Coordinates of C-alpha atoms and ligand atoms in Angstrom, one line a residue:
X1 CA 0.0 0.0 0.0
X2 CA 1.4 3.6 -0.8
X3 CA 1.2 5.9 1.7
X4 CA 0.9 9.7 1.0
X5 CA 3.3 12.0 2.6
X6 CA 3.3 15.4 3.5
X7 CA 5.8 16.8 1.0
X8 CA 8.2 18.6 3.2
X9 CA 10.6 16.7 5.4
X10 CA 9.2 14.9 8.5
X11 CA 12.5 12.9 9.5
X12 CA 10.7 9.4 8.4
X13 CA 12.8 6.7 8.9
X14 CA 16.1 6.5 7.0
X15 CA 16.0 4.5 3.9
X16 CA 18.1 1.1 3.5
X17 CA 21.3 2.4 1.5
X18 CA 21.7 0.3 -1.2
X19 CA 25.5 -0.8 -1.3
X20 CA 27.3 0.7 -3.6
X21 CA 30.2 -0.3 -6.4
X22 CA 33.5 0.9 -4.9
X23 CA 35.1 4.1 -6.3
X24 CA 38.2 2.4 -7.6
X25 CA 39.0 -1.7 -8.9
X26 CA 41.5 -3.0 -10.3
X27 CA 40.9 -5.2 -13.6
X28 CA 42.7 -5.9 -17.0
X29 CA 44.0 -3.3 -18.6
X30 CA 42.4 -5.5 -21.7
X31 CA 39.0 -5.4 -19.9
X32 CA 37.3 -2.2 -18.9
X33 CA 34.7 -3.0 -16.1
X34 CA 31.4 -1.7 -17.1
X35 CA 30.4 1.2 -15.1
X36 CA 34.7 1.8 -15.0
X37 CA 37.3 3.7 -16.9
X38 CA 40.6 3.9 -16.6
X39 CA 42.0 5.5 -13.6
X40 CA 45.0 8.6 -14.3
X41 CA 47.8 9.0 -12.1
X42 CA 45.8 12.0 -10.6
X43 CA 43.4 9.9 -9.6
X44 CA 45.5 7.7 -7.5
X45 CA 47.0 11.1 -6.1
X46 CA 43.4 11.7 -4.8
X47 CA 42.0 11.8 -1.6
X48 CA 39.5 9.4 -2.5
X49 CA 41.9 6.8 -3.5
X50 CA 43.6 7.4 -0.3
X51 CA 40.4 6.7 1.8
X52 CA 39.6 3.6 0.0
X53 CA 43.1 2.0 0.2
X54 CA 43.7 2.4 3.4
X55 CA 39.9 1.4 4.6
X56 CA 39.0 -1.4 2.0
X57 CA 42.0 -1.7 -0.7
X58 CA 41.2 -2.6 -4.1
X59 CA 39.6 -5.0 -5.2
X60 CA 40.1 -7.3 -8.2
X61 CA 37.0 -7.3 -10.1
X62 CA 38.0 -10.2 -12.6
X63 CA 41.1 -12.4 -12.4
X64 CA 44.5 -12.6 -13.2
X65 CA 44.9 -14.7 -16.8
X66 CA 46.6 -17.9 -17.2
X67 CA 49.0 -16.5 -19.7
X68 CA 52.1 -13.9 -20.1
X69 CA 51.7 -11.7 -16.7
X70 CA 53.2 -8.3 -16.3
X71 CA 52.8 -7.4 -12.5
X72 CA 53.1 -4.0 -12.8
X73 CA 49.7 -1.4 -11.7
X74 CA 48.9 0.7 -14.6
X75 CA 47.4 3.8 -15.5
X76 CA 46.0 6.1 -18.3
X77 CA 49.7 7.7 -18.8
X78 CA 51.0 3.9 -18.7
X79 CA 52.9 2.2 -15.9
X80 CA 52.5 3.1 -12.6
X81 CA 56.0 3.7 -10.1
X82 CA 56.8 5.6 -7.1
X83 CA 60.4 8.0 -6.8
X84 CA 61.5 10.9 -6.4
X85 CA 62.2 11.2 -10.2
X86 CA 61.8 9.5 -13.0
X87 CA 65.2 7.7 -13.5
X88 CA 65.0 6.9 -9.6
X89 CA 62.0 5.0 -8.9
X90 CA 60.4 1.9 -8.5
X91 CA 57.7 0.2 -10.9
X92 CA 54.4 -0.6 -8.3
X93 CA 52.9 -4.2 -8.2
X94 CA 49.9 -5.2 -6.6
X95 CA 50.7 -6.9 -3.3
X96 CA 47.9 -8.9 -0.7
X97 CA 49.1 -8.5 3.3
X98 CA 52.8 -7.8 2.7
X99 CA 53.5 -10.1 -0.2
X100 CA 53.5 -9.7 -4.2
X101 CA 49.8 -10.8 -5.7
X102 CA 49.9 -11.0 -9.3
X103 CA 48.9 -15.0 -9.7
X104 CA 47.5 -16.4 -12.7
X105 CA 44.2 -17.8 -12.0
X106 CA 43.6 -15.4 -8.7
X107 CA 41.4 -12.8 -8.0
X108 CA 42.8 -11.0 -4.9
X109 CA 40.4 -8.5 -2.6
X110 CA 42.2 -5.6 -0.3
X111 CA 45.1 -5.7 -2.2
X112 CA 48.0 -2.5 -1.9
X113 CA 50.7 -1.4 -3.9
X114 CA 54.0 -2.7 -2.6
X115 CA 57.9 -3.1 -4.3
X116 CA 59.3 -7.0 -4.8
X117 CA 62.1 -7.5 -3.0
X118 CA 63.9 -8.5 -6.1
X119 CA 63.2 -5.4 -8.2
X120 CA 66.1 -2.7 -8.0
X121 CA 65.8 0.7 -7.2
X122 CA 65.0 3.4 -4.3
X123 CA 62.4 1.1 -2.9
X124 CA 63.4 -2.0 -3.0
X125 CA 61.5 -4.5 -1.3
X126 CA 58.7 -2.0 0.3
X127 CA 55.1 -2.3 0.9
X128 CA 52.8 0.4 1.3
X129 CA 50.6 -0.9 3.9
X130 CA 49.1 2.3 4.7
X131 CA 49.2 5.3 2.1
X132 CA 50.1 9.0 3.3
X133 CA 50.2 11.9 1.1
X134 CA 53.6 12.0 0.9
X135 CA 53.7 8.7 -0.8
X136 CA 50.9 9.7 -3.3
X137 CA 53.0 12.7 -3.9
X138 CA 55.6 10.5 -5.5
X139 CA 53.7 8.4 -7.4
X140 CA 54.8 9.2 -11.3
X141 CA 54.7 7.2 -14.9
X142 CA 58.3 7.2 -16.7
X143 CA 56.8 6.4 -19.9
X144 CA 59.1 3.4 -20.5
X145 CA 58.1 -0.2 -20.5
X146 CA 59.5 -1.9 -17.6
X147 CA 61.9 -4.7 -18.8
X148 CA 64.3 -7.1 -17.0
X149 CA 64.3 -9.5 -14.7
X150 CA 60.5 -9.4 -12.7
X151 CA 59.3 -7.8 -15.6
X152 CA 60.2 -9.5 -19.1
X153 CA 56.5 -10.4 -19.8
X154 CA 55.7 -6.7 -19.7
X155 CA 56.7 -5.9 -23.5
X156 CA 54.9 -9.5 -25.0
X157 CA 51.3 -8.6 -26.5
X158 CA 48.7 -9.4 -24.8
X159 CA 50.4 -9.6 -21.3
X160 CA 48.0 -9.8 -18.7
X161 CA 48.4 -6.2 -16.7
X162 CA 47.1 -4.9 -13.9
X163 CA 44.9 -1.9 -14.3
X164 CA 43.6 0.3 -11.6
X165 CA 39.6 1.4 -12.4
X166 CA 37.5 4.7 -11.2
X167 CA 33.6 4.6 -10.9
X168 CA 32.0 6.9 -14.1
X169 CA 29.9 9.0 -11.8
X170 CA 26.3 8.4 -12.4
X171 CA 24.7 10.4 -15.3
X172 CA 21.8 11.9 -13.6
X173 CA 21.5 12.0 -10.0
X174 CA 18.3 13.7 -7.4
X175 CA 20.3 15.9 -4.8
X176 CA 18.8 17.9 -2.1
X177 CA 19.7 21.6 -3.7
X178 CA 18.5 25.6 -2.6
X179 CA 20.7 27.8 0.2
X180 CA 23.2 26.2 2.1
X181 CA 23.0 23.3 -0.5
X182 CA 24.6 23.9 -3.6
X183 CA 24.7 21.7 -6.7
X184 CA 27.7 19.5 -6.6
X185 CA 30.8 20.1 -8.5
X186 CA 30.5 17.7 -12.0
X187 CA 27.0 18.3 -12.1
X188 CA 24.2 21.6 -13.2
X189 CA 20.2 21.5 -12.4
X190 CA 18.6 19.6 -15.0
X191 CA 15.9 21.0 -16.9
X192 CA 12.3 19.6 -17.9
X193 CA 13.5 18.6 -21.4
X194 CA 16.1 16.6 -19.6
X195 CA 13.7 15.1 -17.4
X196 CA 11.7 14.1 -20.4
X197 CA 14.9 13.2 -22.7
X198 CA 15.4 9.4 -24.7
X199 CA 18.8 9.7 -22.7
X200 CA 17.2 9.9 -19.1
X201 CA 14.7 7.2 -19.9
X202 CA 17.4 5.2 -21.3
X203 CA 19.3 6.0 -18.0
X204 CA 16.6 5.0 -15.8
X205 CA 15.4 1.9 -17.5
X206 CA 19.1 0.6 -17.2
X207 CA 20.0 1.2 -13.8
X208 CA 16.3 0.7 -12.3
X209 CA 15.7 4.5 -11.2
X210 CA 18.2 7.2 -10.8
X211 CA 20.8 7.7 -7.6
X212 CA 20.1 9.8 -5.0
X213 CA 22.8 11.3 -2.9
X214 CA 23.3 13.1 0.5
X215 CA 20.0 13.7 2.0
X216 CA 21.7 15.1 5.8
X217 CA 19.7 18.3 6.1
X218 CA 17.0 18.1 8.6
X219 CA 14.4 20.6 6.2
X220 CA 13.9 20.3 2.8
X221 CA 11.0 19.9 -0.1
X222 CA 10.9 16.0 -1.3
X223 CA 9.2 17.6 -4.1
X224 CA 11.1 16.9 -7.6
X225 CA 12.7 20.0 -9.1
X226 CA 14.2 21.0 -12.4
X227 CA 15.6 24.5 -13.2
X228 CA 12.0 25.3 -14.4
X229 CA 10.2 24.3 -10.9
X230 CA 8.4 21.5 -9.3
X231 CA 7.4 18.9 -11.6
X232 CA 4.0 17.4 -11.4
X233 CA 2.4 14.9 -13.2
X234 CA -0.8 14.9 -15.4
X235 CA -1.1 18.6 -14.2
X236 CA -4.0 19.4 -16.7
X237 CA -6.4 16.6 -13.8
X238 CA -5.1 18.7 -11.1
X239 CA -1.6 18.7 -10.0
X240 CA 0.5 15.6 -8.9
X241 CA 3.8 16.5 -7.5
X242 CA 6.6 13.9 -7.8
X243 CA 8.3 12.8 -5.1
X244 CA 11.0 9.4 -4.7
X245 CA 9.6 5.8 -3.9
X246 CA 11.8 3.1 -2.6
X247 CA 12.9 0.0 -4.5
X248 CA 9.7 -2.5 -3.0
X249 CA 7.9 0.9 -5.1
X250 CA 6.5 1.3 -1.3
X251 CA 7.9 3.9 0.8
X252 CA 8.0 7.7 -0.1
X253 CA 11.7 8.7 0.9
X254 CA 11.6 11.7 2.9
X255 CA 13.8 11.5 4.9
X256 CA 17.8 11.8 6.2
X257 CA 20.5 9.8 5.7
X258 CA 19.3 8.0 2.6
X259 CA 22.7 8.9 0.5
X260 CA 23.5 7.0 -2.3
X261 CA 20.5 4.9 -3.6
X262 CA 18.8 4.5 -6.3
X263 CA 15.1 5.3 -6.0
X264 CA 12.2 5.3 -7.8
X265 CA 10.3 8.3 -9.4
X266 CA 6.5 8.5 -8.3
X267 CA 4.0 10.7 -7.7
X268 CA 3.6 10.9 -3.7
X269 CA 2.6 14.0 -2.8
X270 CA -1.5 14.4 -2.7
X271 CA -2.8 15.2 -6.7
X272 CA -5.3 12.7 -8.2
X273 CA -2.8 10.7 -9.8
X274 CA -0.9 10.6 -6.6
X275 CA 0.6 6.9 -5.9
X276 CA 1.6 5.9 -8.9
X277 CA 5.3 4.9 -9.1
X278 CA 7.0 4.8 -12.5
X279 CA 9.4 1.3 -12.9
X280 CA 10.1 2.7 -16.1
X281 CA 10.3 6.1 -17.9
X282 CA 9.1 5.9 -21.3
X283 CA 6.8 8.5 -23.5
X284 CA 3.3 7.4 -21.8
X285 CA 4.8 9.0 -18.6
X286 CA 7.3 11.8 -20.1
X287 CA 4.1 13.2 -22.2
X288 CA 2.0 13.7 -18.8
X289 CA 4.9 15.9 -17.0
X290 CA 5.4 19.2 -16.7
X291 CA 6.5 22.0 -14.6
X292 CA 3.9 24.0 -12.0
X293 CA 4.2 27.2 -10.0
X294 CA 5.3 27.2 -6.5
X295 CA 2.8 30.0 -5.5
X296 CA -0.4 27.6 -6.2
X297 CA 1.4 25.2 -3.8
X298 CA 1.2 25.2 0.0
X299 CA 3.4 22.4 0.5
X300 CA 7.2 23.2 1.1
X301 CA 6.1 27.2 1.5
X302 CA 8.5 26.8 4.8
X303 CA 11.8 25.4 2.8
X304 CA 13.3 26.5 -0.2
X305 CA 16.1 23.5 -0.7
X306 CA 14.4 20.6 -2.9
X307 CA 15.0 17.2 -3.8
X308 CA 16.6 18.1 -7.4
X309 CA 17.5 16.2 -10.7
X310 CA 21.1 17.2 -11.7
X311 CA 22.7 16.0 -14.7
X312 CA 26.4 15.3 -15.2
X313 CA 28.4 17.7 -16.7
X314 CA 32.0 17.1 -16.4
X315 CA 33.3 14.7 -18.5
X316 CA 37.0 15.5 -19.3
X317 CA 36.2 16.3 -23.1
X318 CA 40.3 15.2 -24.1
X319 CA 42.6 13.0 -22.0
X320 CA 45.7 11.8 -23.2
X321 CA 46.2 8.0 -22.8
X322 CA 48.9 5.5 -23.5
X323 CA 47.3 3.4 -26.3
X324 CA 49.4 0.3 -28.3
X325 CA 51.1 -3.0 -27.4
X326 CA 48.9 -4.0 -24.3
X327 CA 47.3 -0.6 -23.9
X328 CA 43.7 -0.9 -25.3
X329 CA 41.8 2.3 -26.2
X330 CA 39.0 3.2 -24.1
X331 CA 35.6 2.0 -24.9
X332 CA 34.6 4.2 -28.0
X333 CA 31.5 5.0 -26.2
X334 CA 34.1 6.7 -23.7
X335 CA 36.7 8.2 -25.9
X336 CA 37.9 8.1 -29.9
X337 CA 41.5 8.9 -31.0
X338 CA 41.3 12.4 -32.2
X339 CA 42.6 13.5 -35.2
X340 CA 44.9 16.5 -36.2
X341 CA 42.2 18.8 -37.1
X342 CA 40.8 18.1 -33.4
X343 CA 44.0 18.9 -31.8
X344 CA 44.0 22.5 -34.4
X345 CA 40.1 23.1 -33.0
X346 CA 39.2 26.1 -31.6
X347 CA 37.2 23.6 -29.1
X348 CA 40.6 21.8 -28.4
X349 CA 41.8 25.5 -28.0
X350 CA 39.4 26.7 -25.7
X351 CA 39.5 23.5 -23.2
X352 CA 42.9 23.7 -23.0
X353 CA 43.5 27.0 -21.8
X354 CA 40.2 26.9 -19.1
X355 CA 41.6 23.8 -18.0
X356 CA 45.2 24.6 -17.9
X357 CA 46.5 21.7 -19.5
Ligands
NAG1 C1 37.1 -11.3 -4.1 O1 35.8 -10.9 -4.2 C2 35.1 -11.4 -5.3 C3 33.7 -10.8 -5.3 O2 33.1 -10.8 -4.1 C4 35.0 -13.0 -5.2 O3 34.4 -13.5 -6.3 C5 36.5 -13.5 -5.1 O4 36.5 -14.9 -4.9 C6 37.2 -12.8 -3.9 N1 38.6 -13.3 -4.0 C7 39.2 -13.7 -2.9 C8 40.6 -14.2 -3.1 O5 38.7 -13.8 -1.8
NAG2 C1 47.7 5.9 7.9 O1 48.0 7.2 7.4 C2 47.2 8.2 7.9 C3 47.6 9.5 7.3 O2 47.3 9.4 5.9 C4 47.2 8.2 9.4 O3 46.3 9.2 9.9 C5 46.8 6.9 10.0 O4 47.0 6.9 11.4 C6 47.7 5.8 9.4 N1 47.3 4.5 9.8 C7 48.1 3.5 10.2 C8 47.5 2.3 10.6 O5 49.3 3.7 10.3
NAG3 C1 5.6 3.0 -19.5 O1 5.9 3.2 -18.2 C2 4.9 3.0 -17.3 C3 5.3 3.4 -15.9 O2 6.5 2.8 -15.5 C4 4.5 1.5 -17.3 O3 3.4 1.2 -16.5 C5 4.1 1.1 -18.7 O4 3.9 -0.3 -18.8 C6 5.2 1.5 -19.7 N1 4.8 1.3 -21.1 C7 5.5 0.6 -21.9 C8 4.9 0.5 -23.3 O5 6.6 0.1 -21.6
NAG4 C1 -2.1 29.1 -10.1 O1 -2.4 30.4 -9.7 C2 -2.8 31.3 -10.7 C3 -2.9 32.7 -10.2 O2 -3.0 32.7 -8.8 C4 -4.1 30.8 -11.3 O3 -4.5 31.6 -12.4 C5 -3.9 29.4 -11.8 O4 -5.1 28.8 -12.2 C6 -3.3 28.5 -10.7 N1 -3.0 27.2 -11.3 C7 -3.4 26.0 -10.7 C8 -3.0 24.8 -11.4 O5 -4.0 26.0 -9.7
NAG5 C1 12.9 31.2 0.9 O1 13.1 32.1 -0.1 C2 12.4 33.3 0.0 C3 12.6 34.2 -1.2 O2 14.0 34.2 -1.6 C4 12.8 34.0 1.3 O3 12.1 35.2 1.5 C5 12.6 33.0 2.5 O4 13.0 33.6 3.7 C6 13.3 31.7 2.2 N1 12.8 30.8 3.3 C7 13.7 30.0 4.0 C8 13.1 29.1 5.0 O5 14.9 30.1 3.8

């Protein structure tokens, strides 16, 4: 049974937080992850990454091959080592509890970077059992392949390598937004035509509802927003706000401390049409929304922060990877190789120098 709500925060009980995909795997560098792309060195340098190494590790989300093995951690720029420059530093392996793990046939879980004993240089024999800034500081790519004596298999073709994943942040997510609560950095307001875009029911449909994050503010509207307003369903029978249903499509979350789930879009806020949750988006509900005037509305006339569809917006545009002998390009849904006349673009031009770099 679906129970109405009133539509501004009442503290109901927090929500069962679905568990989430870690930030960062590790994989074949022959095998993106779905939902994965290639990690930089930045992103090993991150804060992030330092939080889930030292809570969890990394874990392997597909095994080591039978073949040629080349236990070195790579990233986008290529092989991962850690000096203080780049003719005096040590290549990174993955190592489980103190020891080397880069065994055919294995999938390790927790696993750290450490230094083989037998490898020469600076480090020599070290493990990184817990990470520190400092350490992340000297964490560089050489550009060369690593050759001799641990590392012969890493210039054969088709050597199994060690690749360290990040999470693609979720296309759209719902995000409690107004004063004191601004949008997130990667992401702007969505509008209605987003809301009612192929790619957002495509987006839905896939994952089973859209994410929604950080919901730790003891006041806010549960009613949807867009950039043009609320966003109520069937409007033209009397307005049907929507609001977010759980996954069992029978509680109205409303509450705190429900980061990070994904939820289901409904109408749950009073309206004729109110109680009907939408398992799928698809034309027969897009056609039915629109946008309605907070004046008319005496719901949320206390709070001005609302539960909010945000739409990703930072995708680095151009990255520059290693790609050849054991270095795959990313998934061309990801990234293509761009041609000269990209690199000459006024596009190229312009990202370049708001980026710096
Ligand atoms: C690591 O976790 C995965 C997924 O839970 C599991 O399939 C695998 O067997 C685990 N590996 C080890 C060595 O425990
Ligand atoms: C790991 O390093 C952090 C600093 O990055 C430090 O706060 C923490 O105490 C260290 N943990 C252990 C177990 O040494
Ligand atoms: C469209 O979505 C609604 C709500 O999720 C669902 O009830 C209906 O079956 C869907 N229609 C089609 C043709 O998939
Ligand atoms: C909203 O208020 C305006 C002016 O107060 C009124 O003309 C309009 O009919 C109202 N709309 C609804 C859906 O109640
Ligand atoms: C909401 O916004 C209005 C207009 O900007 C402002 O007057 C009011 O004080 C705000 N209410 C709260 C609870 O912040």
């Amino acid at each position: 049974m679906i129970k109405t709500s009133i539509a501004v925060l009442l503290a109901v009980a927090a929500g069962t937080a679905v568990a989430q995909q870690p930030e960062f795997v590790a994989g074949m560098l022959s095998t993106v992850p779905s939902g994965y792309a290639l990690a930089s060195l930045a992103d090993l340098q991150s804060a992030d990454f330092l939080n889930q190494y030292n809570s969890v590790g990394i874990n392997y989300v597909q095994p080591f091959d039978a073949g040629a093995l080349c236990c070195v951690v790579s990233v986008q720029e290529g092989f991962a080592s850690i000096g203080p420059s780049n003719s005096f530093s040590n290549y990174l392996q993955p190592f489980h509890n103190g020891v080397g793990a880069c065994t055919s046939n294995t999938q390790p879980n927790g696993t750290t970077f450490g230094i083989p004993s037998f490898a020469p240089g600076p480090y020599e024999g070290m493990w990184i059992s817990n990470l520190t800034s400092k350490e992340q500081a000297g964490f560089r790519v050489t550009g060369l392949t690593p050759s001799g004596a641990n590392f012969n298999e890493c210039g054969l073709s088709g050597a199994a390598t060690t690749a360290i994943y990040r999470m693609i942040p979720p296309k759209y997510i719902v995000q409690i937004v107004g004063p004191g609560f601004p949008v997130p950095s990667g992401y702007a307001v969505a509008t209605l035509a987003d809301l009612l875009s192929v790619d957002f029911q495509t987006s839905y449909n896939t994952a089973g509802g859209v994410v929604m994050t950080a919901s730790d503010t003891a006041s806010y509207c549960c009613i949807l927003e867009v950039s043009e307003g609320w966003v109520g369903y069937n409007d033209a029978a009397g307005v049907s706000p929507l609001g977010l249903f759980s996954e069992s499509m029978e509680d109205v979350l409303c509450g705190v401390g429900q980061d990070r789930q994904l939820v289901y879009i409904g109408t749950s806020f009073d309206g004729p049409n109110t109680g009907t949750v939408f398992s799928t988006f698809n034309v027969s509900v897009t056609s039915l929304l629109g946008t309605f005037n907070h004046q008319n509305f005496t719901f949320c006339s206390t709070v001005n922060a609302s539960q909010t569809l945000l739409k990703r917006v930072s995708t680095s545009k151009y990255i520059v990877q290693v790609v050849g002998t054991n270095y795959p390009a990313p998934p061309t849904s990801q990234y293509t190789v761009a041609s000269i006349a990209d690199v000459q673009s006024q596009d190229f031009l312009d990202f370049y120098n708001t980026n710096g770099g």
